[in-house]
Amino acid sequence: MTVKYIIPIVLIVIWIGGLYELITSATTEHLIIILSLTILSLIASLIFTKLSARTDSWLNADERIIE
């Protein structure tokens, strides 16, 4: 149970530390590239989240569950 909470917290701390170091030591060109990639990733995530299912049967979870 503790692994469920500890691993995400550790990963978030490492990620934020890496971003902080990257931002403080990066040049303007690097920051523009990082910002562009971040925006593209967020837009792609939003598009894939908003896409509807191809078939109505996909919305029925009972058909997807393997027993």
Tab-separated table of C-alpha atoms in Angstrom:
chain	number	residue	atom	x	y	z
A	1	MET	CA	0.000	0.000	0.000
A	2	THR	CA	2.804	2.441	0.784
A	3	VAL	CA	4.400	1.747	-2.598
A	4	LYS	CA	1.200	3.023	-4.194
A	5	TYR	CA	1.849	6.459	-2.704
A	6	ILE	CA	5.630	6.604	-2.283
A	7	ILE	CA	6.690	5.821	-5.868
A	8	PRO	CA	4.535	8.551	-7.493
A	9	ILE	CA	5.719	11.116	-4.930
A	10	VAL	CA	9.376	10.203	-5.513
A	11	LEU	CA	8.919	10.337	-9.292
A	12	ILE	CA	7.211	13.736	-9.099
A	13	VAL	CA	10.020	15.135	-6.920
A	14	ILE	CA	12.671	13.817	-9.326
A	15	TRP	CA	10.731	15.183	-12.319
A	16	ILE	CA	10.334	18.650	-10.776
A	17	GLY	CA	14.013	18.708	-9.793
A	18	GLY	CA	15.027	17.790	-13.320
A	19	LEU	CA	12.781	20.455	-14.822
A	20	TYR	CA	14.152	23.069	-12.439
A	21	GLU	CA	17.732	22.204	-13.326
A	22	LEU	CA	16.922	22.151	-17.031
A	23	ILE	CA	15.210	25.537	-16.931
A	24	THR	CA	17.957	27.218	-14.896
A	25	SER	CA	20.784	25.932	-17.093
A	26	ALA	CA	19.109	26.058	-20.512
A	27	THR	CA	19.617	28.641	-23.222
A	28	THR	CA	16.775	30.526	-24.833
A	29	GLU	CA	16.727	28.125	-27.779
A	30	HIS	CA	16.456	25.118	-25.478
A	31	LEU	CA	13.605	26.726	-23.553
A	32	ILE	CA	11.711	27.452	-26.771
A	33	ILE	CA	12.117	23.821	-27.870
A	34	ILE	CA	11.034	22.505	-24.456
A	35	LEU	CA	8.016	24.820	-24.413
A	36	SER	CA	7.055	23.786	-27.965
A	37	LEU	CA	7.301	20.078	-27.147
A	38	THR	CA	5.298	20.573	-23.953
A	39	ILE	CA	2.530	22.406	-25.789
A	40	LEU	CA	2.423	19.755	-28.532
A	41	SER	CA	2.238	16.976	-25.929
A	42	LEU	CA	-0.598	18.694	-24.078
A	43	ILE	CA	-2.539	19.332	-27.287
A	44	ALA	CA	-2.108	15.711	-28.410
A	45	SER	CA	-3.246	14.485	-24.995
A	46	LEU	CA	-6.335	16.687	-25.113
A	47	ILE	CA	-7.187	15.542	-28.639
A	48	PHE	CA	-6.865	11.854	-27.726
A	49	THR	CA	-8.913	12.419	-24.568
A	50	LYS	CA	-11.742	14.133	-26.435
A	51	LEU	CA	-11.936	11.602	-29.283
A	52	SER	CA	-15.016	9.475	-29.031
A	53	ALA	CA	-15.013	5.694	-29.155
A	54	ARG	CA	-15.180	4.185	-32.634
A	55	THR	CA	-18.086	1.937	-31.727
A	56	ASP	CA	-20.820	2.160	-29.131
A	57	SER	CA	-19.963	-1.305	-27.854
A	58	TRP	CA	-16.629	0.025	-26.556
A	59	LEU	CA	-18.534	2.117	-24.043
A	60	ASN	CA	-19.984	-1.050	-22.515
A	61	ALA	CA	-17.326	-2.105	-20.004
A	62	ASP	CA	-18.843	-5.566	-19.464
A	63	GLU	CA	-17.793	-6.622	-22.963
A	64	ARG	CA	-14.164	-5.563	-22.328
A	65	ILE	CA	-13.689	-7.314	-19.006
A	66	ILE	CA	-11.985	-10.689	-19.286
A	67	GLU	CA	-13.051	-13.088	-16.597
